[in-house]
PDB file of N, CA, C and O in Angstrom:
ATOM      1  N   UNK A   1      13.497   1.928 -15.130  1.00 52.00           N
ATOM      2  CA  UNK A   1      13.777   3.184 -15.785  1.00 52.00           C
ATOM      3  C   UNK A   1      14.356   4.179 -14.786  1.00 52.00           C
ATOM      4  O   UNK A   1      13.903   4.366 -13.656  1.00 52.00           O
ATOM      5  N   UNK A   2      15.612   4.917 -15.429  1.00 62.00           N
ATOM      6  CA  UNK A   2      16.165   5.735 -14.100  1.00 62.00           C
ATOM      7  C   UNK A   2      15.301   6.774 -14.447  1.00 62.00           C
ATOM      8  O   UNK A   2      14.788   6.718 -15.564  1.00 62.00           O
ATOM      9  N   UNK A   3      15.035   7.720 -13.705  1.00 73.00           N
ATOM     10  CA  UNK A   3      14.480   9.529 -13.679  1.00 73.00           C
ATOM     11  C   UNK A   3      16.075  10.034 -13.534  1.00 73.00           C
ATOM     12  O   UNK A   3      17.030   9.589 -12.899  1.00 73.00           O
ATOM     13  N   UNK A   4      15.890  11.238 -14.479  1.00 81.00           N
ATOM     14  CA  UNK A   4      17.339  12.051 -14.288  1.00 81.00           C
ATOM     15  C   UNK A   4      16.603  13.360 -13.469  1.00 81.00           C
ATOM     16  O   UNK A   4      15.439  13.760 -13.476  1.00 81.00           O
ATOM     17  N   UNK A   5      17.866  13.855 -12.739  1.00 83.00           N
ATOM     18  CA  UNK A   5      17.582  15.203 -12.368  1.00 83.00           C
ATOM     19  C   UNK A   5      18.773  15.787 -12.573  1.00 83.00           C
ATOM     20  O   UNK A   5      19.880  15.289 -12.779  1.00 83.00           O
ATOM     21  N   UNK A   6      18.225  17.502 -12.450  1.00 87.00           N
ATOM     22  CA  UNK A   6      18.785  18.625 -13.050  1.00 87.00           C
ATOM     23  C   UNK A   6      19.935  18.932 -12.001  1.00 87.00           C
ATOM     24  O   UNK A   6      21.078  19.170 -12.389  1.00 87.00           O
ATOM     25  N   UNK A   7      19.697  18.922 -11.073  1.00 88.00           N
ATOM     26  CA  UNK A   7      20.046  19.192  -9.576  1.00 88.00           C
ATOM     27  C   UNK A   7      19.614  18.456  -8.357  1.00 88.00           C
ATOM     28  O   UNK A   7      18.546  17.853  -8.257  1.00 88.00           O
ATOM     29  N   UNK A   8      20.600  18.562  -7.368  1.00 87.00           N
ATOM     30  CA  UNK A   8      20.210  18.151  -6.226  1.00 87.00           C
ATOM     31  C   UNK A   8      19.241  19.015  -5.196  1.00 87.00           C
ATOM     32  O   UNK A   8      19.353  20.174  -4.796  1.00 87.00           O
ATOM     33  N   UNK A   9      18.139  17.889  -4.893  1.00 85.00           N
ATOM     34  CA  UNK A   9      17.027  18.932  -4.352  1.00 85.00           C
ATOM     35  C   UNK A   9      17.349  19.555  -3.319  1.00 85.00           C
ATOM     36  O   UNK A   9      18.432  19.065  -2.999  1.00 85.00           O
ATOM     37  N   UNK A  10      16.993  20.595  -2.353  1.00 89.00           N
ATOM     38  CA  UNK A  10      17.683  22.231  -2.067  1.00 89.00           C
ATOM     39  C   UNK A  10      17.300  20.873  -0.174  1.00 89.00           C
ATOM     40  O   UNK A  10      17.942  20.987   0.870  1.00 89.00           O
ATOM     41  N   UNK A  11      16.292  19.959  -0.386  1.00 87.00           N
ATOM     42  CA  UNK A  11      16.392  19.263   1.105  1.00 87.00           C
ATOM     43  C   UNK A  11      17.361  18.196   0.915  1.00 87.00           C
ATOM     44  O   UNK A  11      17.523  17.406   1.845  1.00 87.00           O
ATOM     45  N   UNK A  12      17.977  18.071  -0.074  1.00 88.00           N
ATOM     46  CA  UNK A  12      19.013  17.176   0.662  1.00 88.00           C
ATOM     47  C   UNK A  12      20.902  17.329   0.463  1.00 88.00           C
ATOM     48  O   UNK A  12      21.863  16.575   0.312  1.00 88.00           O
ATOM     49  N   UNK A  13      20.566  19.129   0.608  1.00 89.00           N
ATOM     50  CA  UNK A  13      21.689  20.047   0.243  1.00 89.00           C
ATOM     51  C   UNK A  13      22.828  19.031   1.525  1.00 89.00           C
ATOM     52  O   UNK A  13      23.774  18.330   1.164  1.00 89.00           O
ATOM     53  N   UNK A  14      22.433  19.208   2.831  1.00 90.00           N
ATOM     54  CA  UNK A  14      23.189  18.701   3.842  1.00 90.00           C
ATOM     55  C   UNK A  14      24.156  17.693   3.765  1.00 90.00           C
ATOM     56  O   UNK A  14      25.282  17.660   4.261  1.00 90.00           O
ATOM     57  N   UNK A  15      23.401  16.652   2.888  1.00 87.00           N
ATOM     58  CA  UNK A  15      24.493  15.703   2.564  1.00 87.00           C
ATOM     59  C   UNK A  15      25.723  15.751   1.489  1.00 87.00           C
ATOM     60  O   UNK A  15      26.334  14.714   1.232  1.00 87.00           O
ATOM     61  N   UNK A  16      26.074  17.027   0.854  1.00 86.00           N
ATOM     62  CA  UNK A  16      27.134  17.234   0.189  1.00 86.00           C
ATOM     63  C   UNK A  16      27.055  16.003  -0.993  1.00 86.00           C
ATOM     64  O   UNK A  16      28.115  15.487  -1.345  1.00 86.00           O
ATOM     65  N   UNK A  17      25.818  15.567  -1.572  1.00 88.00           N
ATOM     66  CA  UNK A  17      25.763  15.063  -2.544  1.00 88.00           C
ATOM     67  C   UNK A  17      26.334  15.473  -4.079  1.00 88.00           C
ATOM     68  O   UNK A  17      26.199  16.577  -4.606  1.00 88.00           O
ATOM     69  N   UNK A  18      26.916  14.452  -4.579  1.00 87.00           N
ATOM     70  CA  UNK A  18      27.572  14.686  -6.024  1.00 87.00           C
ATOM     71  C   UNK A  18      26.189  14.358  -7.278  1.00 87.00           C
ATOM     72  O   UNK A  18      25.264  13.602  -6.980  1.00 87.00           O
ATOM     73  N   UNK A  19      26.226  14.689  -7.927  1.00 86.00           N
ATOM     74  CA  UNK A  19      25.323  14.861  -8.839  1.00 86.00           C
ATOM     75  C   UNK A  19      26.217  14.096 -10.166  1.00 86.00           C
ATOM     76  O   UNK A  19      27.250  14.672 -10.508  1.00 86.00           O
ATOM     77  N   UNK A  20      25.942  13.201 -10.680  1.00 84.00           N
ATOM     78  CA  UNK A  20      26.956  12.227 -11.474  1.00 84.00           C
ATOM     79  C   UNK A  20      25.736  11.457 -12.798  1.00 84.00           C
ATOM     80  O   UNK A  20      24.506  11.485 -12.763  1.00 84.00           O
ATOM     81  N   UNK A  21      26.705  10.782 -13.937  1.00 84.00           N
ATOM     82  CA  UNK A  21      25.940   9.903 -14.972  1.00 84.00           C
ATOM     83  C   UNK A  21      24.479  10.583 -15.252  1.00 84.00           C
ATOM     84  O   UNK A  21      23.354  10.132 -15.040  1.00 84.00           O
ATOM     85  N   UNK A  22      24.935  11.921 -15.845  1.00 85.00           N
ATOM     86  CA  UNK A  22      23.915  12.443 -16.608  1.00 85.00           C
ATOM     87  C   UNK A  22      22.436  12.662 -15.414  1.00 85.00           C
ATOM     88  O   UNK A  22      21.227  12.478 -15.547  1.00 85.00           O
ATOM     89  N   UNK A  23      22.905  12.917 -14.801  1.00 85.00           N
ATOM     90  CA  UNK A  23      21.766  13.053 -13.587  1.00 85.00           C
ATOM     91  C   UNK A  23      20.972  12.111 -13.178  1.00 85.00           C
ATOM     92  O   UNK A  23      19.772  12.205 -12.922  1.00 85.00           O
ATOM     93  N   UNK A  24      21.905  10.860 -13.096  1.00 83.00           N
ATOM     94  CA  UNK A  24      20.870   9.396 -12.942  1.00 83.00           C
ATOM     95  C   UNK A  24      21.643   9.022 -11.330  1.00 83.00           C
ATOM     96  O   UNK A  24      20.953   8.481 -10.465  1.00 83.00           O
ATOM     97  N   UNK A  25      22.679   9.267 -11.138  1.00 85.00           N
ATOM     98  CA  UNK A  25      23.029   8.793  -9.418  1.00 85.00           C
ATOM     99  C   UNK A  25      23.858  10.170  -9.028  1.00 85.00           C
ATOM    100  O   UNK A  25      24.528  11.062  -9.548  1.00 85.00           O
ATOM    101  N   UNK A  26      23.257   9.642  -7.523  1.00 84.00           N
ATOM    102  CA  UNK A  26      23.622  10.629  -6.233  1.00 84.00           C
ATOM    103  C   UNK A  26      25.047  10.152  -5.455  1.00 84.00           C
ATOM    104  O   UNK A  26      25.089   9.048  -4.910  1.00 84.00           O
ATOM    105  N   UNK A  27      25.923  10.840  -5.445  1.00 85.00           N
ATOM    106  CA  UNK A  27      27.380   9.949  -4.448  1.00 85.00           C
ATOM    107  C   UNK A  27      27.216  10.569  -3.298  1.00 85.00           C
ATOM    108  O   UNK A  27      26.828  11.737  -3.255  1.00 85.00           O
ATOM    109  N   UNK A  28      27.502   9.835  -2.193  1.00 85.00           N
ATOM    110  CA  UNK A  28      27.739  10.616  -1.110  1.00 85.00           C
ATOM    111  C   UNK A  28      28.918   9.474  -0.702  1.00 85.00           C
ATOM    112  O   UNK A  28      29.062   8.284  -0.980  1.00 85.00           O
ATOM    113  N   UNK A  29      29.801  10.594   0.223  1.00 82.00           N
ATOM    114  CA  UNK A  29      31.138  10.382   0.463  1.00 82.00           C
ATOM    115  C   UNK A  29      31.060  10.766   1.903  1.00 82.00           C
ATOM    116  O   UNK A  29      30.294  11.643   2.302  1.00 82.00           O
ATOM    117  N   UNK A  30      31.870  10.089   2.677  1.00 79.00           N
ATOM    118  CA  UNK A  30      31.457   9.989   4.160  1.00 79.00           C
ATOM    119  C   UNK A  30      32.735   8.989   4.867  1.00 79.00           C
ATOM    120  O   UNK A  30      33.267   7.952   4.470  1.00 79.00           O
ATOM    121  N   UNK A  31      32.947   9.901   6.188  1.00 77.00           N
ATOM    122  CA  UNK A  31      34.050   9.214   6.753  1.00 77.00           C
ATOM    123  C   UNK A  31      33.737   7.751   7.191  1.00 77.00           C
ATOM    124  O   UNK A  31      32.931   7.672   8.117  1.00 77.00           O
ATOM    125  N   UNK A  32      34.268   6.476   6.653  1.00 75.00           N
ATOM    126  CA  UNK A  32      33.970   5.313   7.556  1.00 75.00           C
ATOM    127  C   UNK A  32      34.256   5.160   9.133  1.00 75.00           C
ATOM    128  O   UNK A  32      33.532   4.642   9.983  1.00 75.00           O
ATOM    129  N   UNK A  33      35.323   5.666   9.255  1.00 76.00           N
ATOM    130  CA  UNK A  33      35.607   5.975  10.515  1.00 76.00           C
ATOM    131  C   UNK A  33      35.099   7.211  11.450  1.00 76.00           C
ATOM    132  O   UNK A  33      35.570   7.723  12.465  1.00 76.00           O
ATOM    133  N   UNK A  34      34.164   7.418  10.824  1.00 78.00           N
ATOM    134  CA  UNK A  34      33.351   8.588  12.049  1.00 78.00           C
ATOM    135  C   UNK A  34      32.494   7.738  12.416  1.00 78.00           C
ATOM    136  O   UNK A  34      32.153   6.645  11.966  1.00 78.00           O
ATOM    137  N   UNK A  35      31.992   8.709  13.789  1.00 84.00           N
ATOM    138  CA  UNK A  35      31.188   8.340  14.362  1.00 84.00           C
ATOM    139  C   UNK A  35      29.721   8.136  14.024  1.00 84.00           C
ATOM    140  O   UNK A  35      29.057   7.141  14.311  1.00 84.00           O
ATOM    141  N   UNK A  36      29.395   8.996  13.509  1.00 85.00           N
ATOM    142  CA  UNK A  36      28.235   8.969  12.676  1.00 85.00           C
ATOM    143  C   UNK A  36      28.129   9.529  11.247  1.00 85.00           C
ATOM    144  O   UNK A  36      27.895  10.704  10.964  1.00 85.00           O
ATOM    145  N   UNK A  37      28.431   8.043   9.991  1.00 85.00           N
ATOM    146  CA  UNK A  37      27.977   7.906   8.454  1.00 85.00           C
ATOM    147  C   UNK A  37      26.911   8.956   8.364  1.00 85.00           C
ATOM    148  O   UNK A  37      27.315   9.940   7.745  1.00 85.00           O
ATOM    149  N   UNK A  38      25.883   9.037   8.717  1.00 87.00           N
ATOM    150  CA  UNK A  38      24.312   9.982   7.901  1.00 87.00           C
ATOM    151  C   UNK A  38      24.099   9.210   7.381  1.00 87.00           C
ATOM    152  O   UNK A  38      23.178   9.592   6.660  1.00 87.00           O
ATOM    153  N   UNK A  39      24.402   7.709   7.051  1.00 86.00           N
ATOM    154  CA  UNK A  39      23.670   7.096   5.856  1.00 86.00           C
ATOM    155  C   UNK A  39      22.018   6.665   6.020  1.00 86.00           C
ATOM    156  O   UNK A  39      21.178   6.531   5.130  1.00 86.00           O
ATOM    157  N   UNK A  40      21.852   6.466   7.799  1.00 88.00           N
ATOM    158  CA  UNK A  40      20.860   6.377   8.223  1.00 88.00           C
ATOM    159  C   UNK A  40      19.845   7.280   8.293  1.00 88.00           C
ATOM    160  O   UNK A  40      18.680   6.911   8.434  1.00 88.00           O
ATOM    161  N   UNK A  41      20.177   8.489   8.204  1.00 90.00           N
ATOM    162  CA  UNK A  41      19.254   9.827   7.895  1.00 90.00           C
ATOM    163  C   UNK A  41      19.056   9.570   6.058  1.00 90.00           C
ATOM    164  O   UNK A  41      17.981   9.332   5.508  1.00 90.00           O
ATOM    165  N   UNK A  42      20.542   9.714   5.296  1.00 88.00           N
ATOM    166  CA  UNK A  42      19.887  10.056   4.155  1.00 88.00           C
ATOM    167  C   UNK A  42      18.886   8.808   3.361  1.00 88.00           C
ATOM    168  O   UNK A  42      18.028   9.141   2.544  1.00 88.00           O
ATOM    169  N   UNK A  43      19.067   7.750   3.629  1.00 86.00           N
ATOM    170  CA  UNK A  43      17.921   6.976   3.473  1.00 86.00           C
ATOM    171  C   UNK A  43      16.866   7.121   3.582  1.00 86.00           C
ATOM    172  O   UNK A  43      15.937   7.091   2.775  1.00 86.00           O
ATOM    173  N   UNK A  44      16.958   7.384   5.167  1.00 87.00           N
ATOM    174  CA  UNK A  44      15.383   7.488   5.482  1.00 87.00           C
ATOM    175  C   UNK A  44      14.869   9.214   4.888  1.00 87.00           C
ATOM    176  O   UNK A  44      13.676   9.481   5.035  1.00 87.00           O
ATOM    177  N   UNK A  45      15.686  10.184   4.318  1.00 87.00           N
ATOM    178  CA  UNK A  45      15.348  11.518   3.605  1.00 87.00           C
ATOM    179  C   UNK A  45      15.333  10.749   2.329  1.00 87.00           C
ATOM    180  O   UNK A  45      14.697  11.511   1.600  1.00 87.00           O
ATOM    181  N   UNK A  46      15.683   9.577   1.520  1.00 84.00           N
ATOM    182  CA  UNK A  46      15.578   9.054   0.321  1.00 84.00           C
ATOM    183  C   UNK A  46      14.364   8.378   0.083  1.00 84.00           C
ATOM    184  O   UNK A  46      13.775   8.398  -0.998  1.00 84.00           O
ATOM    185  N   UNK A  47      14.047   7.872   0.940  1.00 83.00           N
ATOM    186  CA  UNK A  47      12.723   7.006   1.250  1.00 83.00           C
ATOM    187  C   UNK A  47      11.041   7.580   1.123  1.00 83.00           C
ATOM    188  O   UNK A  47       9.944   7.077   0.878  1.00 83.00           O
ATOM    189  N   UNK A  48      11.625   9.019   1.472  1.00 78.00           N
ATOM    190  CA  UNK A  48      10.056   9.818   1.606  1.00 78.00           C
ATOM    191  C   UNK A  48      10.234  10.646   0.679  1.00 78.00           C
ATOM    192  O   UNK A  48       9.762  11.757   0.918  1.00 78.00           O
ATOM    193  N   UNK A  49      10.788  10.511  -0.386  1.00 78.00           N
ATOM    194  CA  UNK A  49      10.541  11.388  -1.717  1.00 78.00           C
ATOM    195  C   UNK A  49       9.741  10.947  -2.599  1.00 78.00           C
ATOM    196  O   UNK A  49       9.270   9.810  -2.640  1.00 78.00           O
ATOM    197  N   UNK A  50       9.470  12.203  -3.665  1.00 70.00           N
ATOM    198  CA  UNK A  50       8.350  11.885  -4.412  1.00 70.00           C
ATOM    199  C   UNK A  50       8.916  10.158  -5.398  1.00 70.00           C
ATOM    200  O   UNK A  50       8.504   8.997  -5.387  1.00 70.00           O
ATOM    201  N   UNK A  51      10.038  10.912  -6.134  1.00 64.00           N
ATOM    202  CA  UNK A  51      10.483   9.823  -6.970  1.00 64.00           C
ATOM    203  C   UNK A  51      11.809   8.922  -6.103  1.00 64.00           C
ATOM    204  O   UNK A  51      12.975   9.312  -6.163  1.00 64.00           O
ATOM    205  N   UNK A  52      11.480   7.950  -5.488  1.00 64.00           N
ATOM    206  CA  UNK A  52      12.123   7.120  -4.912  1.00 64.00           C
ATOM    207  C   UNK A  52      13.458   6.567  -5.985  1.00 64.00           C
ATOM    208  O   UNK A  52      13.192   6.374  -7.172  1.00 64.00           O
ATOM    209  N   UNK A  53      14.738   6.360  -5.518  1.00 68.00           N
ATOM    210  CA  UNK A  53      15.643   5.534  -5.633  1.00 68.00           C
ATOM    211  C   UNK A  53      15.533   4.207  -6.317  1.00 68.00           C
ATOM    212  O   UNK A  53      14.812   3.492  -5.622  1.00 68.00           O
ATOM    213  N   UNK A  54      15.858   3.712  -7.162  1.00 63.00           N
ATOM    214  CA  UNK A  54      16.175   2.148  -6.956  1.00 63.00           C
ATOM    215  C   UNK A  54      16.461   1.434  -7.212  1.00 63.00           C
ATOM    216  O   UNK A  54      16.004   0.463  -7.816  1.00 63.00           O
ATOM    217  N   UNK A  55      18.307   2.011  -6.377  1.00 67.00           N
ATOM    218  CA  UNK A  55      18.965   0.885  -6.299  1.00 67.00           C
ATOM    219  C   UNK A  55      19.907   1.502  -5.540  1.00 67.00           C
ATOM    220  O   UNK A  55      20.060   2.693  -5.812  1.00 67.00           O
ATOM    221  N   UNK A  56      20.832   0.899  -4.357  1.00 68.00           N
ATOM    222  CA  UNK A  56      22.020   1.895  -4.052  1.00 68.00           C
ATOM    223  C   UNK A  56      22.931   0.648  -3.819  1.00 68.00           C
ATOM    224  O   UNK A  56      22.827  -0.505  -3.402  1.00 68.00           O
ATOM    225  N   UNK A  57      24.401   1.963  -4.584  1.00 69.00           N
ATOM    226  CA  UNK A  57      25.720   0.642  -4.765  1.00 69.00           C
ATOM    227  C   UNK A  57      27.397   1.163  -3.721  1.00 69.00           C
ATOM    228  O   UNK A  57      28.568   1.236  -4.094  1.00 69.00           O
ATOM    229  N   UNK A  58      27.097   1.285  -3.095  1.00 69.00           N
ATOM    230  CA  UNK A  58      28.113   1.444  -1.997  1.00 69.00           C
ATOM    231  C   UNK A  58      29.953   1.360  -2.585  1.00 69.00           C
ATOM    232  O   UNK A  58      29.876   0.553  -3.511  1.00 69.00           O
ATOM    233  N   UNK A  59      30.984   1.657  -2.509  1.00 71.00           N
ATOM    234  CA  UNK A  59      32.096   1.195  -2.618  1.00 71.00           C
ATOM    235  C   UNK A  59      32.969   2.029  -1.192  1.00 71.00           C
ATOM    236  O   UNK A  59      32.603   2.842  -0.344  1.00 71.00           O
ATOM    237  N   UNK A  60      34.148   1.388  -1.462  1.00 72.00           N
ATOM    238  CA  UNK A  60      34.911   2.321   0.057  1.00 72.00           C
ATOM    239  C   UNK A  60      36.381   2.454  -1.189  1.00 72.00           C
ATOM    240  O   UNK A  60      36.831   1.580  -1.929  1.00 72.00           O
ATOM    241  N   UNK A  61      36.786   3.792  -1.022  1.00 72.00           N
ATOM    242  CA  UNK A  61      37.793   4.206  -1.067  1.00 72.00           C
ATOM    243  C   UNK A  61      38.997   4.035  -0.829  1.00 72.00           C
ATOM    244  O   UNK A  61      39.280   4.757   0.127  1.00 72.00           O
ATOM    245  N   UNK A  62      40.415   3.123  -1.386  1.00 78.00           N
ATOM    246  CA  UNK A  62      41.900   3.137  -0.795  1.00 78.00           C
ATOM    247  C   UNK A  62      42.000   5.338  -0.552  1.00 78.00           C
ATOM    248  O   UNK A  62      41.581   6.401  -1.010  1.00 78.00           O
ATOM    249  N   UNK A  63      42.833   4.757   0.444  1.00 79.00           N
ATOM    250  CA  UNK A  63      43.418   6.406   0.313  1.00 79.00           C
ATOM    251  C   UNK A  63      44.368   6.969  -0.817  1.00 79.00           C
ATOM    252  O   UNK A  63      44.270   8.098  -1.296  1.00 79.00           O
ATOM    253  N   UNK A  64      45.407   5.909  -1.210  1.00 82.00           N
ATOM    254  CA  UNK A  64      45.685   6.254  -2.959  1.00 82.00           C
ATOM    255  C   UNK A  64      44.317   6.627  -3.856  1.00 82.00           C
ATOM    256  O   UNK A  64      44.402   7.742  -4.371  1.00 82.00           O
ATOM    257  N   UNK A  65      43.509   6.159  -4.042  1.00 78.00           N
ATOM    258  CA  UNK A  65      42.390   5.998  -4.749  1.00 78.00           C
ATOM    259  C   UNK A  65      41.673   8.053  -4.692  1.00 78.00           C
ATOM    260  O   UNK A  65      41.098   8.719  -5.553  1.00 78.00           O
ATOM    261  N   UNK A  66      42.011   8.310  -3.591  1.00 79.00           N
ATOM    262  CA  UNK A  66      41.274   9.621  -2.973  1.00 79.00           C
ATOM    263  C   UNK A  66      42.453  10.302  -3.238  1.00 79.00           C
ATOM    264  O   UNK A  66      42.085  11.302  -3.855  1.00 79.00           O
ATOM    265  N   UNK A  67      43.720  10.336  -3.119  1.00 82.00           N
ATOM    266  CA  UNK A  67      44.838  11.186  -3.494  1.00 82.00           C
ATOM    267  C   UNK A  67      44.923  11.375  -4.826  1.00 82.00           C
ATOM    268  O   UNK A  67      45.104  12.553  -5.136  1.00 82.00           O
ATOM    269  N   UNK A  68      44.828  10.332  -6.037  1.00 84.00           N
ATOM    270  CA  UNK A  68      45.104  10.775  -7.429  1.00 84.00           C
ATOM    271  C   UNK A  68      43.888  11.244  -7.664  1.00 84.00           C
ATOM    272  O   UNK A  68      43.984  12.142  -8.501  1.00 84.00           O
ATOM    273  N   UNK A  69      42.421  11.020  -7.223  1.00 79.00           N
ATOM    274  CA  UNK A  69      41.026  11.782  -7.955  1.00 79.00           C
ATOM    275  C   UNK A  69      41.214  13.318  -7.591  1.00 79.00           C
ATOM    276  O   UNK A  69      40.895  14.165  -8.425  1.00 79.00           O
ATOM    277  N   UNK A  70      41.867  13.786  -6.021  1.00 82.00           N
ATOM    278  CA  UNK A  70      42.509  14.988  -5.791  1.00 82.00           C
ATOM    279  C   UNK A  70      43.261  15.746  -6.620  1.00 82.00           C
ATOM    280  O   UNK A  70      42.944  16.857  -7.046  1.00 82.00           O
ATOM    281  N   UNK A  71      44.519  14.993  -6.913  1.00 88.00           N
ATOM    282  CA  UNK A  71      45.395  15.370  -7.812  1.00 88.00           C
ATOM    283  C   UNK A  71      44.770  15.552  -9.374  1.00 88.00           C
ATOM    284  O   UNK A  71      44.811  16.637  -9.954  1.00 88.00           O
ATOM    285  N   UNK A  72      44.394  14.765  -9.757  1.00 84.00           N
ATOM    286  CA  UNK A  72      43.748  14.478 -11.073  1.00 84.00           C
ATOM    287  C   UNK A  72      42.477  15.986 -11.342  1.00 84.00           C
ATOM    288  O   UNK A  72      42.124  16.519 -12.394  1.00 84.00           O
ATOM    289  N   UNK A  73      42.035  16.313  -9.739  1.00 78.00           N
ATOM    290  CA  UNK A  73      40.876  17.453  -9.773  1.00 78.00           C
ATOM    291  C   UNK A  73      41.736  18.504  -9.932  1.00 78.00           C
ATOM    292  O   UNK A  73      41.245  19.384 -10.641  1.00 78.00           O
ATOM    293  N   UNK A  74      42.930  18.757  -9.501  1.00 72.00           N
ATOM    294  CA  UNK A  74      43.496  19.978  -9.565  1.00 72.00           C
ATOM    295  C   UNK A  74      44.018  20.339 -10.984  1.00 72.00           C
ATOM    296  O   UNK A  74      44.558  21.426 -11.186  1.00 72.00           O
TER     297      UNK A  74
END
């Protein structure tokens, strides 16, 4: 059973989380090529919440892919 939420909680503002599917998943978007993802922080900030996660589904982005969702936002 998913839990929906209303909002993203005010501790895990940092990660510039998207709030998506009726308040059932969290996106986070993150340079592959940096040096440091956060994916290792926001886990372990995912891990010690009241209502835990469960399930996480990863994809990577073409850069076409990121130019028309741009375009398409404007």
């Amino acid at each position: 059973m998913q839990r929906k939420i209303d909002a993203i909680p005010a501790d895990l503002a940092a990660y510039n989380l998207e709030l998506s599917d009726g308040g059932c998943e969290l996106t986070y978007n993150y340079d592959t090529k940096g040096e440091r993802t956060g994916i290792t922080s926001l886990l372990s900030d995912l891990r010690g919440r009241r209502h835990p996660y469960l399930g996480l589904d990863t994809t990577q982005s073409s850069l076409e892919d990121i130019f028309v969702n741009l375009v398409r936002a404007s």
